[in-house]
Short mmCIF file of C-alpha atoms in Angstrom, two decimals:
data_model
loop_
_atom_site.label_atom_id
_atom_site.label_comp_id
_atom_site.label_asym_id
_atom_site.label_seq_id
_atom_site.Cartn_x
_atom_site.Cartn_y
_atom_site.Cartn_z
CA MET G 1 -9.85 42.63 -24.71
CA ARG G 2 -8.59 45.61 -22.77
CA THR G 3 -11.54 47.94 -22.32
CA LYS G 4 -11.65 51.60 -21.25
CA TYR G 5 -14.62 53.85 -20.58
CA LEU G 6 -15.47 57.48 -21.26
CA ALA G 7 -18.19 58.56 -18.80
CA CYS G 8 -20.28 61.51 -17.62
CA GLU G 9 -19.79 62.65 -14.02
CA THR G 10 -23.58 62.86 -13.75
CA LEU G 11 -23.71 59.05 -13.81
CA ARG G 12 -20.72 58.47 -11.51
CA ASP G 13 -22.77 57.06 -8.60
CA GLU G 14 -24.58 54.52 -10.78
CA ILE G 15 -21.50 53.51 -12.80
CA GLU G 16 -19.29 53.02 -9.74
CA TYR G 17 -22.08 51.07 -8.05
CA ILE G 18 -22.35 48.71 -11.05
CA PHE G 19 -18.62 48.04 -11.13
CA HIS G 20 -18.47 47.52 -7.37
CA SER G 21 -21.53 45.29 -7.09
CA GLU G 22 -21.42 43.33 -10.34
CA SER G 23 -17.75 42.39 -10.50
CA ARG G 24 -18.18 39.80 -7.74
CA ASN G 25 -21.00 37.62 -6.57
CA GLU G 26 -22.02 36.89 -2.98
CA ASN G 27 -19.29 34.26 -2.57
CA GLY G 28 -16.62 36.68 -3.67
CA GLN G 29 -16.15 34.81 -6.97
CA LYS G 30 -15.99 36.51 -10.32
CA ALA G 31 -19.43 37.17 -11.67
CA ALA G 32 -20.62 35.28 -14.76
CA SER G 33 -21.25 38.60 -16.51
CA GLU G 34 -17.54 39.33 -16.63
CA LYS G 35 -17.19 37.47 -19.92
CA SER G 36 -17.15 40.36 -22.33
CA VAL G 37 -14.90 42.94 -20.67
CA ASN G 38 -11.75 42.91 -18.63
CA PHE G 39 -12.18 43.66 -14.96
CA GLY G 40 -9.84 44.57 -12.16
CA LYS G 41 -9.93 48.31 -11.62
CA PRO G 42 -11.86 49.86 -14.54
CA GLU G 43 -10.09 52.57 -16.52
CA ILE G 44 -12.63 55.42 -16.69
CA ILE G 45 -12.15 58.88 -18.12
CA TRP G 46 -14.66 61.26 -16.52
CA LEU G 47 -16.07 64.36 -18.26
CA GLU G 48 -17.70 67.07 -16.17
CA SER G 49 -21.46 67.44 -15.87
CA GLY G 50 -23.36 70.11 -17.73
CA LEU G 51 -21.80 69.64 -21.15
CA HIS G 52 -25.08 68.15 -22.50
CA ASN G 53 -26.41 71.72 -22.56
CA PHE G 54 -23.82 72.53 -25.26
CA PRO G 55 -23.84 69.69 -27.86
CA LYS G 56 -21.04 71.09 -29.99
CA LYS G 57 -18.80 71.62 -27.00
CA LEU G 58 -19.65 68.14 -25.72
CA HIS G 59 -18.88 66.67 -29.15
CA ASN G 60 -15.48 68.36 -29.21
CA ARG G 61 -14.67 67.23 -25.66
CA LEU G 62 -15.67 63.66 -26.51
CA GLN G 63 -13.53 63.60 -29.63
CA GLU G 64 -10.55 65.14 -27.81
CA SER G 65 -10.86 62.47 -25.10
CA ILE G 66 -11.19 59.67 -27.66
CA ASP G 67 -8.11 60.93 -29.49
CA GLN G 68 -6.09 60.76 -26.27
CA VAL G 69 -6.99 57.13 -25.50
CA THR G 70 -4.21 54.60 -26.03
CA ASP G 71 -3.42 51.01 -25.07
CA CYS G 72 -6.90 49.52 -25.36
CA ASP G 73 -8.93 47.33 -27.71
CA ARG G 74 -12.35 48.80 -26.95
CA LEU G 75 -13.63 52.13 -25.72
CA ILE G 76 -17.22 52.34 -24.39
CA LEU G 77 -19.00 55.68 -24.12
CA LEU G 78 -21.15 55.81 -21.01
CA PHE G 79 -23.10 58.74 -22.46
CA GLY G 80 -26.34 59.30 -24.30
CA ARG G 81 -26.37 61.04 -27.66
CA CYS G 82 -27.21 64.37 -25.94
CA GLY G 83 -28.25 66.63 -28.77
CA ASN G 84 -26.55 64.42 -31.37
CA SER G 85 -23.17 65.19 -29.79
CA SER G 86 -22.02 61.73 -30.89
CA ASN G 87 -22.58 62.57 -34.55
CA GLN G 88 -19.30 62.24 -36.52
CA LEU G 89 -17.28 60.95 -33.60
CA LYS G 90 -14.32 58.95 -34.89
CA SER G 91 -12.85 55.91 -33.23
CA GLY G 92 -9.13 55.55 -32.71
CA SER G 93 -7.12 52.35 -33.03
CA PHE G 94 -9.83 50.52 -31.10
CA GLU G 95 -13.46 49.49 -31.28
CA LEU G 96 -15.83 52.22 -30.13
CA ILE G 97 -19.25 51.47 -28.65
CA ILE G 98 -21.86 54.23 -28.25
CA PRO G 99 -25.44 53.69 -27.03
CA LYS G 100 -28.32 54.77 -29.24
CA ALA G 101 -29.99 56.49 -26.32
CA ASP G 102 -31.17 60.11 -26.50
CA ASP G 103 -29.52 61.05 -23.23
CA CYS G 104 -28.66 59.93 -19.68
CA ILE G 105 -32.35 60.02 -18.73
CA SER G 106 -33.09 57.38 -21.33
CA LEU G 107 -30.21 55.30 -20.01
CA LEU G 108 -31.75 55.37 -16.53
CA PHE G 109 -35.23 54.61 -17.84
CA GLY G 110 -33.83 51.57 -19.67
CA SER G 111 -34.66 52.82 -23.19
CA ASP G 112 -35.79 55.80 -25.20
CA GLN G 113 -39.23 54.13 -25.50
CA ALA G 114 -39.72 53.84 -21.74
CA ARG G 115 -38.62 57.44 -21.19
CA ASN G 116 -40.83 58.75 -24.01
CA ALA G 117 -43.82 56.74 -22.70
CA TYR G 118 -43.49 58.44 -19.33
CA ALA G 119 -42.78 61.87 -20.77
CA GLY G 120 -45.78 61.65 -23.07
CA ALA G 121 -48.12 61.68 -20.09
CA ASN G 122 -46.05 63.76 -17.72
CA ALA G 123 -44.34 67.14 -18.20
CA ALA G 124 -41.34 66.35 -15.94
CA TYR G 125 -37.96 67.83 -15.14
CA TYR G 126 -35.70 64.92 -14.13
CA LEU G 127 -33.19 64.85 -11.29
CA THR G 128 -30.86 62.37 -9.57
CA GLU G 129 -28.27 63.00 -6.88
CA GLY G 130 -25.69 63.20 -9.66
CA TRP G 131 -27.66 65.95 -11.43
CA MET G 132 -28.06 67.86 -8.19
CA ARG G 133 -24.27 67.96 -7.86
CA GLY G 134 -23.92 69.12 -11.45
CA GLU G 135 -22.98 72.68 -12.25
CA ARG G 136 -25.96 73.42 -14.47
CA ASN G 137 -28.95 71.89 -12.64
CA VAL G 138 -32.24 73.73 -12.31
CA TRP G 139 -31.59 75.00 -8.76
CA VAL G 140 -28.08 76.28 -9.54
CA GLU G 141 -29.48 78.11 -12.56
CA TYR G 142 -32.22 79.66 -10.52
CA GLN G 143 -29.87 80.86 -7.76
CA TYR G 144 -27.57 82.38 -10.38
CA THR G 145 -30.55 84.22 -11.89
CA VAL G 146 -31.57 85.56 -8.45
CA GLU G 147 -28.06 86.89 -7.89
CA LYS G 148 -27.99 88.56 -11.29
CA TYR G 149 -31.54 89.94 -11.61
CA GLY G 150 -33.13 89.74 -8.14
CA GLU G 151 -35.74 87.36 -6.82
CA LYS G 152 -38.77 88.96 -8.49
CA ASP G 153 -37.31 88.87 -12.00
CA ALA G 154 -35.73 85.47 -11.36
CA LYS G 155 -39.17 83.96 -10.74
CA VAL G 156 -40.45 85.46 -13.98
CA ILE G 157 -37.50 84.02 -15.88
CA ALA G 158 -37.87 80.66 -14.12
CA ASP G 159 -41.53 80.52 -15.13
CA MET G 160 -40.56 81.19 -18.74
CA MET G 161 -37.93 78.44 -18.65
CA TYR G 162 -39.68 75.82 -16.53
CA GLY G 163 -43.34 76.82 -16.52
CA HIS G 164 -44.29 74.03 -18.90
CA TYR G 165 -43.01 71.42 -16.42
CA LYS G 166 -45.41 70.10 -13.82
CA GLN G 167 -43.30 67.48 -12.07
CA LEU G 168 -39.86 67.36 -10.50
CA ALA G 169 -39.23 63.70 -11.29
CA LEU G 170 -36.65 62.20 -8.91
CA LEU G 171 -35.19 59.06 -10.54
CA ASP G 172 -34.69 56.32 -7.97
CA THR G 173 -31.92 54.13 -9.36
CA GLY G 174 -31.49 52.21 -6.07
CA VAL G 175 -28.15 53.94 -5.62
CA GLY G 176 -27.74 56.51 -2.87
CA ASN G 177 -30.46 57.82 -0.58
CA ILE G 178 -33.65 58.81 -2.34
CA GLU G 179 -35.13 60.11 0.92
CA GLU G 180 -32.32 62.64 1.18
CA LEU G 181 -32.90 63.70 -2.42
CA VAL G 182 -36.62 64.18 -1.72
CA GLU G 183 -35.79 66.36 1.32
CA GLN G 184 -33.10 68.27 -0.55
CA THR G 185 -35.47 69.21 -3.37
CA ALA G 186 -38.30 70.46 -1.14
CA VAL G 187 -37.09 74.02 -1.68
CA ILE G 188 -37.26 73.57 -5.47
CA GLU G 189 -40.86 72.33 -5.26
CA GLU G 190 -41.83 75.29 -3.08
CA THR G 191 -39.98 77.91 -5.15
CA LEU G 192 -40.65 76.73 -8.70
CA GLY G 193 -43.97 75.01 -8.12
CA LEU G 194 -42.85 71.65 -9.45
CA LYS G 195 -44.42 68.72 -7.65
CA ARG G 196 -41.83 66.22 -6.49
CA THR G 197 -42.48 62.68 -7.70
CA VAL G 198 -40.23 59.64 -7.15
CA ILE G 199 -39.90 57.59 -10.34
CA PRO G 200 -38.44 54.04 -10.29
CA ALA G 201 -35.40 53.89 -12.58
CA THR G 202 -33.21 51.04 -13.70
CA LEU G 203 -29.52 50.23 -14.15
CA SER G 204 -30.21 47.60 -16.82
CA TYR G 205 -29.17 49.72 -19.82
CA LEU G 206 -25.95 50.87 -18.14
CA LYS G 207 -25.11 47.28 -17.13
CA GLU G 208 -25.67 46.11 -20.70
CA LEU G 209 -23.57 49.01 -22.00
CA ILE G 210 -20.74 48.10 -19.65
CA TYR G 211 -20.83 44.30 -19.99
CA GLY G 212 -22.46 43.66 -23.35
CA PRO G 213 -23.67 42.01 -25.43
CA TRP G 214 -24.07 44.94 -27.83
CA ASP G 215 -26.47 44.67 -30.72
CA ARG G 216 -26.71 47.20 -33.51
CA GLU G 217 -30.36 47.99 -32.69
CA ARG G 218 -29.25 49.70 -29.50
CA TYR G 219 -25.57 50.59 -30.11
CA TYR G 220 -23.22 52.09 -32.64
CA ILE G 221 -20.35 49.64 -32.94
CA LEU G 222 -17.43 51.23 -34.75
CA LYS G 223 -14.35 49.45 -35.99
CA PRO G 224 -11.00 51.23 -35.58
CA PHE G 225 -10.86 54.58 -37.42
CA GLU G 226 -14.57 54.59 -38.34
CA GLU G 227 -17.00 57.50 -37.89
CA VAL G 228 -20.52 57.75 -36.51
CA THR G 229 -23.02 59.11 -39.04
CA LEU G 230 -26.41 60.24 -37.76
CA SER G 231 -29.41 61.43 -39.76
CA SER G 232 -29.21 64.98 -38.43
CA PRO G 233 -26.24 67.27 -37.64
CA LEU G 234 -25.30 68.80 -34.31
CA GLY G 235 -27.59 71.51 -33.10
#
């Protein structure tokens, strides 16, 4: 089957790492996990970071991108549901696979359950190198607020927005340089009072999403011209 992917720029490092490392084994032979998708150079459509803050806009961008896909048998969304943005997405003339994960954080924790278990005991704002490059991360937002309102008011606004967080949880996916991310975020810890904590993450969910197998407990699997129906509408 000819497979294409629709992916979030936030996860670019992890996704490209998986394709690079998993497509061949140590002997340079094709990996056994290549059974379910076609390899060669993956055909990936990238959507910019930050759209998860606007579920309706993200939904529209996803649907527009899906509608433009041609010449494939299967399209895999390398996205979480992100505010139910996948609600009412319609497949084209191909199978459409969407993970039943709340967001990209759940994808990197390996499941909603693992993410919720950690979040239940820790009030954390999550970051990876990909999120730090994103247009709408916590530090970019803070600097914008400083420019608009001044540092004194910006700190008041930041406390209103982020005061309930205690941790700045840096997700270590094993991709990139976690030490550099720790150093890069020192100024956020100092300014916003969020304690930096390195959290082990996993690529297992993303690998399963890319390679399969896909079971209906963890994925929406749409036939051509079907529509996703969730229990709640877009926010």
